[in-house]
Short mmCIF file of C-alpha atoms in Angstrom, two decimals:
data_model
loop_
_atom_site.label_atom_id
_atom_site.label_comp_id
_atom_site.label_asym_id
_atom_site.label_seq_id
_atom_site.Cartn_x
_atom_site.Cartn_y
_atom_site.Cartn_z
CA UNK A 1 19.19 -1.06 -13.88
CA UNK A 2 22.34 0.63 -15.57
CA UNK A 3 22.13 4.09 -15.75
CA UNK A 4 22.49 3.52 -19.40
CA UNK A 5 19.08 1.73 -19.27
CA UNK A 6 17.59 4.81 -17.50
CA UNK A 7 18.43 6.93 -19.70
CA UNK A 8 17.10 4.92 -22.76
CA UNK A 9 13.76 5.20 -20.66
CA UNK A 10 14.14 8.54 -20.23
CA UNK A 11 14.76 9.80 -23.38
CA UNK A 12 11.67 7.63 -24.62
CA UNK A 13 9.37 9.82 -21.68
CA UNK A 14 11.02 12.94 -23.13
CA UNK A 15 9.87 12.34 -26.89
CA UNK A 16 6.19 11.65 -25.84
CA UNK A 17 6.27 14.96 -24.09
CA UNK A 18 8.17 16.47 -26.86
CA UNK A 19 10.70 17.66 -24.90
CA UNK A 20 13.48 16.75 -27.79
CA UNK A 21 15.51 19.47 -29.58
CA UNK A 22 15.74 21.65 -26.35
CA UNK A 23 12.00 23.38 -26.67
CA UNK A 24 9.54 22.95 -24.17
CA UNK A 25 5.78 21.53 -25.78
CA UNK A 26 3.22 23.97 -26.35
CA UNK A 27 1.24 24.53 -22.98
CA UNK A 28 4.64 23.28 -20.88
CA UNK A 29 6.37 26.03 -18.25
CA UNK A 30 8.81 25.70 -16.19
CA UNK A 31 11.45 22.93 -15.37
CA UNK A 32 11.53 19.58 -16.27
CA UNK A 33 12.36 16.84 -13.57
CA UNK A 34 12.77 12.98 -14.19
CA UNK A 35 13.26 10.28 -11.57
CA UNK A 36 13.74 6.58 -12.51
CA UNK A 37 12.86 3.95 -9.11
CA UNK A 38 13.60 0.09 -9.83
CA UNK A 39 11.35 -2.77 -9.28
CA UNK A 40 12.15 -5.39 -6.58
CA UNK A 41 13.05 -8.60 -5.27
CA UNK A 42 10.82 -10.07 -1.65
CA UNK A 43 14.01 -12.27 -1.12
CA UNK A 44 11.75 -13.27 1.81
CA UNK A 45 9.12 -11.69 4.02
CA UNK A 46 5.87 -13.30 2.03
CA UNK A 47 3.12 -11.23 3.34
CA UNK A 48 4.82 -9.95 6.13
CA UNK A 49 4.75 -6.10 5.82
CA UNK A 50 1.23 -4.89 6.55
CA UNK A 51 1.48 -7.24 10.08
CA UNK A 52 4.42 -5.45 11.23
CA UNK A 53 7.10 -8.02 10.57
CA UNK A 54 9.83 -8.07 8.60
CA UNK A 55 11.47 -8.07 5.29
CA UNK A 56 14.71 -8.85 3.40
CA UNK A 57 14.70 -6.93 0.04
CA UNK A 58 16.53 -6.04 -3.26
CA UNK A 59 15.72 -3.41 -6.11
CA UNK A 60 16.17 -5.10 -9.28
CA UNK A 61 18.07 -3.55 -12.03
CA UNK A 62 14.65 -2.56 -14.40
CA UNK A 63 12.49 0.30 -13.76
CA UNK A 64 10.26 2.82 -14.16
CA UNK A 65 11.15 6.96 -15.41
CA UNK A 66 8.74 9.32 -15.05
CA UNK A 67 8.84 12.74 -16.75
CA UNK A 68 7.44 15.76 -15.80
CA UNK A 69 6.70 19.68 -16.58
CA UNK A 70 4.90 21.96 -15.62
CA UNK A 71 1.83 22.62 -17.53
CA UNK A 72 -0.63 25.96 -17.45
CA UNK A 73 -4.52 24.73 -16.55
CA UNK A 74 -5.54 22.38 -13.64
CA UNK A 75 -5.30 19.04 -15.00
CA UNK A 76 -2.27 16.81 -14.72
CA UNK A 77 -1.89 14.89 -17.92
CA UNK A 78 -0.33 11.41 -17.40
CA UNK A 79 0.76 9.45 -20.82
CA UNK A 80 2.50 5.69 -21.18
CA UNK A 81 5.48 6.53 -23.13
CA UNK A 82 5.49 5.74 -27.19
CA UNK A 83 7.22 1.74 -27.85
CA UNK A 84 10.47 1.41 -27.77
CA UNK A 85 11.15 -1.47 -29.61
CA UNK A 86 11.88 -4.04 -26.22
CA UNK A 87 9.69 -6.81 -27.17
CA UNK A 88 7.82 -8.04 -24.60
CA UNK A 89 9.15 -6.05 -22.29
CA UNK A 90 6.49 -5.34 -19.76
CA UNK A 91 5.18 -1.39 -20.29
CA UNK A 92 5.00 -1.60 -23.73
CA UNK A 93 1.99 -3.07 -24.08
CA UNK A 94 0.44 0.12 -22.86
CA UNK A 95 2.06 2.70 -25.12
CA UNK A 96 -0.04 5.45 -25.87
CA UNK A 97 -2.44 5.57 -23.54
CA UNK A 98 -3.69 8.57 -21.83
CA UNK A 99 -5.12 9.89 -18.65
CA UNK A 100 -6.10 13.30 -17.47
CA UNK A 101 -6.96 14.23 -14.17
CA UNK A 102 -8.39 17.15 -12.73
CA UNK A 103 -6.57 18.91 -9.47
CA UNK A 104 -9.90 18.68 -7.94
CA UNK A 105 -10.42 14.63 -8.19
CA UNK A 106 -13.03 13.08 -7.14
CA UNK A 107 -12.58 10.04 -4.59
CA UNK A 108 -12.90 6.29 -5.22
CA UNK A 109 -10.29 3.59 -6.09
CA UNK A 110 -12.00 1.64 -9.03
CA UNK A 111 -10.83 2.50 -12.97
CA UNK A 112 -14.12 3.89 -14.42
CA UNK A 113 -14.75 1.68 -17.95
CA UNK A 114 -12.23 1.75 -20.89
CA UNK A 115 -9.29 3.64 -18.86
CA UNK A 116 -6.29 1.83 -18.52
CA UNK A 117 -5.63 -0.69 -15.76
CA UNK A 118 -2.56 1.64 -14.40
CA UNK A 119 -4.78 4.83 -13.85
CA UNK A 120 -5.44 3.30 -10.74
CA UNK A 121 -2.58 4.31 -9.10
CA UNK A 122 -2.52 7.52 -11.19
CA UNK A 123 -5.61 8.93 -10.07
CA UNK A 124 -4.01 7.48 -6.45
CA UNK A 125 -1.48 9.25 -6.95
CA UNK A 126 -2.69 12.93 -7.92
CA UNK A 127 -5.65 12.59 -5.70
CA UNK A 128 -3.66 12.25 -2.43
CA UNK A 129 -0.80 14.79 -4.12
CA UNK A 130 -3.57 17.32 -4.66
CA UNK A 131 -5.52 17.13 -1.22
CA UNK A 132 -2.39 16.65 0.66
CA UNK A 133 -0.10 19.92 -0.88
CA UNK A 134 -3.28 21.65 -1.89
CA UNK A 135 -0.87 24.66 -1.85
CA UNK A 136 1.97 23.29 -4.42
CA UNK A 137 -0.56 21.36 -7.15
CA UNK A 138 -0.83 23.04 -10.46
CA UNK A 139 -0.94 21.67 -14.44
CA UNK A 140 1.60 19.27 -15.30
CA UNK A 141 2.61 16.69 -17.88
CA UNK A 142 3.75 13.03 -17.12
CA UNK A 143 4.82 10.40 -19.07
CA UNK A 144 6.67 7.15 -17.81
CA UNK A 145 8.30 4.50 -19.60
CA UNK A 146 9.12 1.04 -18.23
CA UNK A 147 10.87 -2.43 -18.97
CA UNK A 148 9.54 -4.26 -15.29
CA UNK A 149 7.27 -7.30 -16.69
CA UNK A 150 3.49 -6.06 -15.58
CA UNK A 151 1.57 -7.54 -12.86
CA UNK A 152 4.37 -9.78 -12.01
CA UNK A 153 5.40 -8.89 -8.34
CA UNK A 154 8.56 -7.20 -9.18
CA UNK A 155 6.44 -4.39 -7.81
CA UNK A 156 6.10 -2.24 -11.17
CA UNK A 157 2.99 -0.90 -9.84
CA UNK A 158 4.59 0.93 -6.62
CA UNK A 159 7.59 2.11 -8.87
CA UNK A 160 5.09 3.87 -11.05
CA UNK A 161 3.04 5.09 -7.99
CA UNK A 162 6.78 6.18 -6.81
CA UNK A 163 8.17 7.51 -9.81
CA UNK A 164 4.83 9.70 -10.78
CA UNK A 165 4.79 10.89 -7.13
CA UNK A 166 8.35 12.31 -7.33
CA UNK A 167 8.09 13.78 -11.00
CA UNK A 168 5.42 15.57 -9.81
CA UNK A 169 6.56 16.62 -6.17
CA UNK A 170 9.79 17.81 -7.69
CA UNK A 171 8.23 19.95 -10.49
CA UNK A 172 5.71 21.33 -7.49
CA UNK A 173 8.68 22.34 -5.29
CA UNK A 174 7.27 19.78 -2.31
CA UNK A 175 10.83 19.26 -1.35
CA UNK A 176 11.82 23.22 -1.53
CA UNK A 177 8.70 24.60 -0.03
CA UNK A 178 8.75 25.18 3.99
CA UNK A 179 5.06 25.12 4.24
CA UNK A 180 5.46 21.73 2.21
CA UNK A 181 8.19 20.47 4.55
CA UNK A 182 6.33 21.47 7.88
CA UNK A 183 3.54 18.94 7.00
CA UNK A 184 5.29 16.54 5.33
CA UNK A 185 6.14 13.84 8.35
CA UNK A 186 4.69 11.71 11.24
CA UNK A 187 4.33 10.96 14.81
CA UNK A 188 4.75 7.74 16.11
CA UNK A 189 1.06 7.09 17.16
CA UNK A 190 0.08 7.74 13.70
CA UNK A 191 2.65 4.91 12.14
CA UNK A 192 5.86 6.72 11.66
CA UNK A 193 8.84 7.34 13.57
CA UNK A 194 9.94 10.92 11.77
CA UNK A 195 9.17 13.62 14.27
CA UNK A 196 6.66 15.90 12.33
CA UNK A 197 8.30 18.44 10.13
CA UNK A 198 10.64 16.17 8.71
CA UNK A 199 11.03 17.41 4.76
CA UNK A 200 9.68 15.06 1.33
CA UNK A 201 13.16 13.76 0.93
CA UNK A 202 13.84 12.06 4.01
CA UNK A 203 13.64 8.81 1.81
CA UNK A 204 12.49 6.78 5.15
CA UNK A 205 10.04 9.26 5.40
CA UNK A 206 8.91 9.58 1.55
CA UNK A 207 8.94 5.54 1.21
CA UNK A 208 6.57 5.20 4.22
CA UNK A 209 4.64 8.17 3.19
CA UNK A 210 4.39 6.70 -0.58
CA UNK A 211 3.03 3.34 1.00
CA UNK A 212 0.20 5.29 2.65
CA UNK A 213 -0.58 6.79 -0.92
CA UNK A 214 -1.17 3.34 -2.19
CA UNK A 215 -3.12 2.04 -0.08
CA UNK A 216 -4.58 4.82 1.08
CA UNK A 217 -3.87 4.52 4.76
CA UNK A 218 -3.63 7.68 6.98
CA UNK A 219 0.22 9.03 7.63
CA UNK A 220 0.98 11.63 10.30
CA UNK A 221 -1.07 14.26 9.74
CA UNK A 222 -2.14 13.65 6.77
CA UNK A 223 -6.12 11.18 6.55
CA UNK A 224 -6.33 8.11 4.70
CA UNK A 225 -8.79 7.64 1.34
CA UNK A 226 -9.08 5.31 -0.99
CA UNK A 227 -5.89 4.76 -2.47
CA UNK A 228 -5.98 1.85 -5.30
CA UNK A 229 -8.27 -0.80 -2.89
CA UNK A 230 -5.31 -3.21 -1.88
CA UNK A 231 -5.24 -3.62 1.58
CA UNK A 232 -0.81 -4.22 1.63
CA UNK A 233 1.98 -2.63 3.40
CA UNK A 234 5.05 -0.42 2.70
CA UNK A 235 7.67 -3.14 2.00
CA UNK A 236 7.26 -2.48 -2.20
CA UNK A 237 8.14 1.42 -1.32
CA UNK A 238 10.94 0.95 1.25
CA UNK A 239 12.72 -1.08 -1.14
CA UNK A 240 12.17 1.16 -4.31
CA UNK A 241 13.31 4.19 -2.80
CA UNK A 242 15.46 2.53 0.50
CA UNK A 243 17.63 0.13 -1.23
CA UNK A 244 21.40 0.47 -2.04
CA UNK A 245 23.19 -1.30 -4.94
CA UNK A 246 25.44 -5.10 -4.11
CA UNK A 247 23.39 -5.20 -0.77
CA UNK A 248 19.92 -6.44 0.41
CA UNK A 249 17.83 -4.44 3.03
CA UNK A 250 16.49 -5.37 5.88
CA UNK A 251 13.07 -3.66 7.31
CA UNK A 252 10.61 -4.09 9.91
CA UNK A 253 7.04 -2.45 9.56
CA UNK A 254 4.36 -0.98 11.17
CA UNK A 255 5.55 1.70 11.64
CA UNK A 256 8.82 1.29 8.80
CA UNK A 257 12.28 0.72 10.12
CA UNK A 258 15.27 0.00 7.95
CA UNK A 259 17.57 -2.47 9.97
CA UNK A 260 20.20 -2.30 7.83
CA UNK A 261 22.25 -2.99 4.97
CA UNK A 262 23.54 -6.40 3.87
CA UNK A 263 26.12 -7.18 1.18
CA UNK A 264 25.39 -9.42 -1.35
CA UNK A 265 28.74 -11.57 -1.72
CA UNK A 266 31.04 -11.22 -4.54
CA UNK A 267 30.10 -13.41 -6.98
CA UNK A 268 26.35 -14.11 -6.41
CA UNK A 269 24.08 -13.07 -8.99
CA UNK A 270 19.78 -13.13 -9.16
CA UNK A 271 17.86 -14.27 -12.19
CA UNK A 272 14.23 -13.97 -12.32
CA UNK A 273 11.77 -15.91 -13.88
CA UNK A 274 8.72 -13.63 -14.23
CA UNK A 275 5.88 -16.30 -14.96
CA UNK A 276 3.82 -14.40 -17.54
CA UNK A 277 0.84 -15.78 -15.08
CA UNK A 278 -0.40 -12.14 -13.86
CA UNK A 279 -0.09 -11.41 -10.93
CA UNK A 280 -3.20 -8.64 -10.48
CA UNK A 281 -4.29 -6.31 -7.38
CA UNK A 282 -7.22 -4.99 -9.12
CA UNK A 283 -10.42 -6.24 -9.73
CA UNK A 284 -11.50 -9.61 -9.00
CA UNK A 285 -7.63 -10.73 -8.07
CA UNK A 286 -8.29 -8.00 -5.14
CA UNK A 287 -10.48 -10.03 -2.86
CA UNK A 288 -8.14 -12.80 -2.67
CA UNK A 289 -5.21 -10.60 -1.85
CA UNK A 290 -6.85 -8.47 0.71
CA UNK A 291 -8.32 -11.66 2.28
CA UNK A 292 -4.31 -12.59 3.19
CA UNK A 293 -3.86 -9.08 5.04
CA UNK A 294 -7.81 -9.93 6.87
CA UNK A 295 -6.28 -13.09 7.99
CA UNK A 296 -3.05 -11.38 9.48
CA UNK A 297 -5.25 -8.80 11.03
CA UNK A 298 -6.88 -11.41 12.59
CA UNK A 299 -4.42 -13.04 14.15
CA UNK A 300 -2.82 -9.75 15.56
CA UNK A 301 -6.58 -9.12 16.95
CA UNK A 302 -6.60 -13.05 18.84
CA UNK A 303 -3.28 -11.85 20.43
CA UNK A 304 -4.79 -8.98 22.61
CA UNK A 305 -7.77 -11.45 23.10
CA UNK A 306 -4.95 -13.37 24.78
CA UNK A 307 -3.98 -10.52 27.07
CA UNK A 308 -1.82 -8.71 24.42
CA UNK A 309 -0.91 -4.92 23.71
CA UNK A 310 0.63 -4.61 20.19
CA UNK A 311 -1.65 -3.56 17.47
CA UNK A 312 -0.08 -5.67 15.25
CA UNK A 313 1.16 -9.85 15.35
CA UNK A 314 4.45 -8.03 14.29
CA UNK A 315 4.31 -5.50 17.42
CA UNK A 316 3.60 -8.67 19.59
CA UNK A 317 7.01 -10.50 18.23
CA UNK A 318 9.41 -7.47 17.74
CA UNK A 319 7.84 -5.00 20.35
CA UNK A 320 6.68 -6.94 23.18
CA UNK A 321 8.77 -9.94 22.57
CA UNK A 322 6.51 -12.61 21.99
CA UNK A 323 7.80 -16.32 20.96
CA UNK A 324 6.44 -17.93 18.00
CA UNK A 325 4.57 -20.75 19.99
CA UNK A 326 2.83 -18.06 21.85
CA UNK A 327 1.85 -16.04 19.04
CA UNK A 328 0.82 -19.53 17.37
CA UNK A 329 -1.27 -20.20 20.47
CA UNK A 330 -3.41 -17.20 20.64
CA UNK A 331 -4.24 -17.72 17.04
CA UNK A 332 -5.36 -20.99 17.89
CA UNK A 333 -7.18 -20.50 21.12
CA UNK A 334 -8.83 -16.53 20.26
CA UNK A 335 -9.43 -16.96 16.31
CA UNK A 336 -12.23 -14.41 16.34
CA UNK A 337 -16.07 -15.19 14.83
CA UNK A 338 -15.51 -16.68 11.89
CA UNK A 339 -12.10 -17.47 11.15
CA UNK A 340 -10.53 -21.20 11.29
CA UNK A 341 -8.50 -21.57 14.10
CA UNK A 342 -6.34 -23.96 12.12
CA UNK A 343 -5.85 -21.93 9.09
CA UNK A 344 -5.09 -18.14 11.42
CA UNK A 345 -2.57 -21.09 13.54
CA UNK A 346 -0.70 -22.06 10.25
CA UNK A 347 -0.66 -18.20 9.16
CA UNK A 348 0.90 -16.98 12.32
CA UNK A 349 3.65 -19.94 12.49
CA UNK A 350 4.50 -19.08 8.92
CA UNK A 351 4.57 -15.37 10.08
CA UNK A 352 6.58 -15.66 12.99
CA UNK A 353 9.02 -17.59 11.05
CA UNK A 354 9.80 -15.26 8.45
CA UNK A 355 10.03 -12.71 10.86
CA UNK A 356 12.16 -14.06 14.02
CA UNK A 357 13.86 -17.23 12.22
CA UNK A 358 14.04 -17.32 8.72
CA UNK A 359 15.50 -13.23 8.18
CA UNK A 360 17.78 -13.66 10.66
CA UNK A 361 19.05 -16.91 9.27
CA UNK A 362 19.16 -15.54 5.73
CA UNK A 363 21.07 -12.03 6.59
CA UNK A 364 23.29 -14.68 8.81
CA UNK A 365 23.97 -16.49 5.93
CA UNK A 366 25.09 -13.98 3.53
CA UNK A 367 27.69 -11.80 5.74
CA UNK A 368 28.96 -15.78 5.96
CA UNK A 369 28.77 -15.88 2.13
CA UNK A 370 27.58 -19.28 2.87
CA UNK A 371 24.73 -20.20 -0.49
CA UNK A 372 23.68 -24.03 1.30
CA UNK A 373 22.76 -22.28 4.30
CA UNK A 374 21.23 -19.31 2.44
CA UNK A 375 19.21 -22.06 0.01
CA UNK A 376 18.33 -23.52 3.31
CA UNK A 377 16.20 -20.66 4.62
CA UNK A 378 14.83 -20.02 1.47
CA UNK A 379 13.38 -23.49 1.11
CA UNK A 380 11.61 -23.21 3.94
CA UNK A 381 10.35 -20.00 3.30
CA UNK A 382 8.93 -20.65 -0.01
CA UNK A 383 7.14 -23.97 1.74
CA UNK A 384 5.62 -22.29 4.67
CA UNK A 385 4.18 -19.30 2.17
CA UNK A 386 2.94 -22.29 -0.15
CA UNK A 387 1.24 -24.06 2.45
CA UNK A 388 -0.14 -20.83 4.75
CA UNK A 389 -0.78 -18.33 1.75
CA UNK A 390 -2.71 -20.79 -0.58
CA UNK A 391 -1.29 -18.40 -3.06
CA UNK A 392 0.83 -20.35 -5.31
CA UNK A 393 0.02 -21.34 -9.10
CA UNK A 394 1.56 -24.70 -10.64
CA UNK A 395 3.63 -22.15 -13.05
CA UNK A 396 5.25 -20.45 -9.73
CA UNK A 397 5.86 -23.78 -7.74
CA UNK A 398 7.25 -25.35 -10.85
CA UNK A 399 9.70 -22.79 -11.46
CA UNK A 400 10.82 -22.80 -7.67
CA UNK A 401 11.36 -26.66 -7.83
CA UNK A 402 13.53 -26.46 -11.41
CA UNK A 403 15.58 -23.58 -10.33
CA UNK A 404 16.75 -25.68 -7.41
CA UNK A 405 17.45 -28.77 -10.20
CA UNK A 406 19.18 -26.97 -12.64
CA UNK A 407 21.84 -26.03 -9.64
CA UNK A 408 20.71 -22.94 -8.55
CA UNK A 409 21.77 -21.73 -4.61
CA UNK A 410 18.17 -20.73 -3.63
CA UNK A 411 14.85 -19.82 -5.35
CA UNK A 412 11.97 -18.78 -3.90
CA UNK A 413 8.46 -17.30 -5.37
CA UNK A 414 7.87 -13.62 -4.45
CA UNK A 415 5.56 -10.80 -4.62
CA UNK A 416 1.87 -11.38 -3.65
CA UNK A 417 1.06 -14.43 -5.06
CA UNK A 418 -1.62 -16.07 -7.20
CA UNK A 419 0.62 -15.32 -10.42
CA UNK A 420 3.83 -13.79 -10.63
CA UNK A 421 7.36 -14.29 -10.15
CA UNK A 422 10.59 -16.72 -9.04
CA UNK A 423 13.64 -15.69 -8.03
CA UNK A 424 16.92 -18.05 -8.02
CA UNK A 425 19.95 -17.34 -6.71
CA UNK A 426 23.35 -18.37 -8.92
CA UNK A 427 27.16 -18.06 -9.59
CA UNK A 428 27.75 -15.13 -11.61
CA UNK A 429 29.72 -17.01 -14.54
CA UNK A 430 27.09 -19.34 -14.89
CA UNK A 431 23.75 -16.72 -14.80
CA UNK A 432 23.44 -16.52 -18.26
CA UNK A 433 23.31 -20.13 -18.93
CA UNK A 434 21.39 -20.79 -16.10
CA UNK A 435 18.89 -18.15 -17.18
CA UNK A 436 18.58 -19.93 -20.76
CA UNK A 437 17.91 -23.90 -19.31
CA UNK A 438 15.51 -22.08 -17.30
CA UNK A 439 13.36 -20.55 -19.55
CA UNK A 440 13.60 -23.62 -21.83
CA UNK A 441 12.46 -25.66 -18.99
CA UNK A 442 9.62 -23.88 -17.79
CA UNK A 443 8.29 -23.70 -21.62
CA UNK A 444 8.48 -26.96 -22.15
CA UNK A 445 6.18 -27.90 -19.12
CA UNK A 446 3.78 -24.62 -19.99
CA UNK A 447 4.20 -23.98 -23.78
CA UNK A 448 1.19 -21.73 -23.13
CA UNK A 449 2.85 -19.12 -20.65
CA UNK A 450 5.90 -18.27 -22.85
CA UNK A 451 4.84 -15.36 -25.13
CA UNK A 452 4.18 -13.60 -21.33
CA UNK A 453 7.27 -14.77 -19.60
CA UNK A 454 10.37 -13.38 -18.84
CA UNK A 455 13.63 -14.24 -17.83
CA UNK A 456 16.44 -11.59 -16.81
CA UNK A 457 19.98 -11.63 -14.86
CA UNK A 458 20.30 -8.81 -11.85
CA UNK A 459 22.68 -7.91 -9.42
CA UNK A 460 20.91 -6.13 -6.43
CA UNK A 461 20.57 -2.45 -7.43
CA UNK A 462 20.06 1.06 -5.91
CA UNK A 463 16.80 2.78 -5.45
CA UNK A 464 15.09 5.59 -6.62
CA UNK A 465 17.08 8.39 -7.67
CA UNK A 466 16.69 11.82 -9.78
CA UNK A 467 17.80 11.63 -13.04
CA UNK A 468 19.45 15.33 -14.06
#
């Protein structure tokens, strides 16, 4: 996102706090801190994360801002920021609403009835804030504006978990405090690499941290909870807050390694097709993507049947060195009680791939600034997630196939499946127009999808940063 776009979110957050005119709201103290954090492009890396594989990434330019003052009381008031006038434009359709939480929450992941489908990862958010920096919570007001289409694996839900999470560390003083910085990082055993005592804004730190919040996994020394129910990874968070603008990022998981930078060539330009078929983590859409993470679990549990040490099928690849046939094999021959051996085979060849083939080839491919090569990789990738995921709609696999018609470089679907999003990759000069026979495509073969879809032009942006 331009930093003129930013600001347009901004200064929407700042009205619904009524923070125009230079007076702070009745019942607001303090300073006032804003941070926007993009969405993101999986370039590839489908369900890879949470196994401890890897990654290739982009942040998107569309976001999330997220306002915040201090407030006297113990409740932290969290508000979707009034329309501005963008259409369809994802957020919008939850303008208005309102959530307050107490800075004694009670546990749980499920939305209790008629509260909005993002106080999930509010109440994720200040729960794990509050019992985490017990010392630094007080009253606060929130509000956050977006224009990232909802529920359509551009990741808007981990920029908002991001973006609230920083508003509200930075008016608490969690990156200022020493007693906050002392407890804010991990060992290694418990999934981190930071030696503890590493500060909030170490971003490798904060992203893998933020993941933790999410999910509600355990991070250094700090116990898991509930989180929002959705058994992922950290790849959403690395790339909001890790990514750098004109290159894609490279990460490894379990525990969360960046493994560098690469530059997007001159010239090459992503447009996304965001489906309008949602592309849900809560509720019943839940099951189905927590049974994908189950699966990889299993696999990584049929390697140390097979005389393995990793934890993880990632550790077994990138730690211990595994091949893909021998990963493949233990899946085969140790698929524990209850799994299909067939079905854990096909999801760790598809795993290993990403991981030790198709990356590599990609990241190969763009320092060579060579598209057929980097259209190559993606092909495969996008087959190998349709045929070991199940997770692919007709709307998804029908934009993948008319991206590649229509002359784009490379498309692939993204995000976590079952809905959501396409990516293609085009010539600059021709993005626009491209963008335009795409959407006119896809509505003529699903008329029904296209008051929910959208179509938008980025380059590859950076991540999350404080807005002064």
């Amino acid at each position: 996102m331009a930093v003129r776009g930013a600001e347009a979110l901004r200064a929407r957050a700042r009205r619904t706090l009524g923070l125009e005119g230079g007076a702070a709201p009745p019942g607001a103290t303090g300073r006032e801190a804003a941070w926007y954090v993009p969405g993101r492009i999986e370039v590839f890396g489908k369900h890879t994360d949470y196994g401890g594989g890897r990654s290739l990434l982009a942040a998107v330019e569309r976001g999330v801002v997220a306002v915040a003052v201090p407030a006297v009381g113990r409740t932290v008031e969290v508000v979707a920021a009034a329309a501005g006038g963008a259409g369809r434009a994802g957020m919008e359709a939850a303008a208005g609403q309102r959530l307050t939480l107490p800075l004694d929450p009670p546990s749980g992941a499920e939305v209790p009835p008629g509260e909005p489908p993002w106080s999930v990862y509010a109440r994720a958010v200040v729960r794990r804030a509050v019992r985490d920096f017990p010392d630094a919570a007080a009253g606060a007001r929130v509000a956050f504006a977006g224009d990232l289409p909802l529920a359509a694996g551009l990741s808007s839900s981990s920029a908002l978990v991001v973006a609230l999470w920083s508003a509200l560390a930075d008016v608490w003083g969690l990156g200022e405090e020493p007693s906050a910085a002392q407890r804010f990082g991990a060992d290694e055993a418990a999934g981190g690499r930071q030696a503890a005592g590493q500060p909030a804004s170490d971003p490798v730190a904060r992203a893998a941290y933020l993941g933790a919040v999410e999910t509600g996994a355990s991070w250094g020394p700090f116990a898991g909870e509930a989180g929002v129910g959705v058994h992922g990874g950290s790849e959403d968070h690395a790339a909001v807050v890790l990514c750098r603008a004109a290159h894609l990022l490279q990460c490894a998981f379990v525990p969360l390694r960046p493994e560098g930078h690469v530059r997007l060539p001159d010239g090459w330009r992503f447009v996304v097709a965001a489906s309008g078929v949602r592309a849900e983590k809560t509720g019943g859409a839940r099951a189905a993507y927590n049974r994908l993470a189950a699966e990889l679990a299993a696999v990584g549990a049929a390697w140390r049947t097979a005389g393995g040490r990793s934890a993880t099928a990632g550790g077994a690849l990138l730690q211990e060195g595994a091949s893909a046939e021998r990963l493949v094999a233990a899946a085969r021959r140790h698929a524990p009680a209850g799994w299909d051996a067939a079905a854990l085979a096909r999801r760790a060849a598809q795993f290993a791939a990403e991981t030790l083939e198709l990356i590599p080839a990609a990241t190969a491919a763009l320092r060579a600034g060579d598209s057929a090569a980097f259209g190559g990789a993606a092909a495969r990738s996008a087959e190998l997630g349709a045929a070991a995921l199940g997770n692919q709609l007709p709307e998804t696999l029908h934009l993948t196939a008319s991206a590649r018609r229509l002359g784009a470089a490379a498309s692939s679907p993204f995000g976590a499946g079952f809905g959501g999003s396409v990516w293609a990759l085009v010539n600059d000069g021709e993005a626009d127009a491209f963008a335009r026979a795409w959407r006119a495509d896809y509505e003529g073969g699903f008329p029904e999808c296209a008051a929910e879809a959208a179509f938008f032009v980025t380059g590859a942006a950076d991540g999350a940063r404080r807005l002064g």
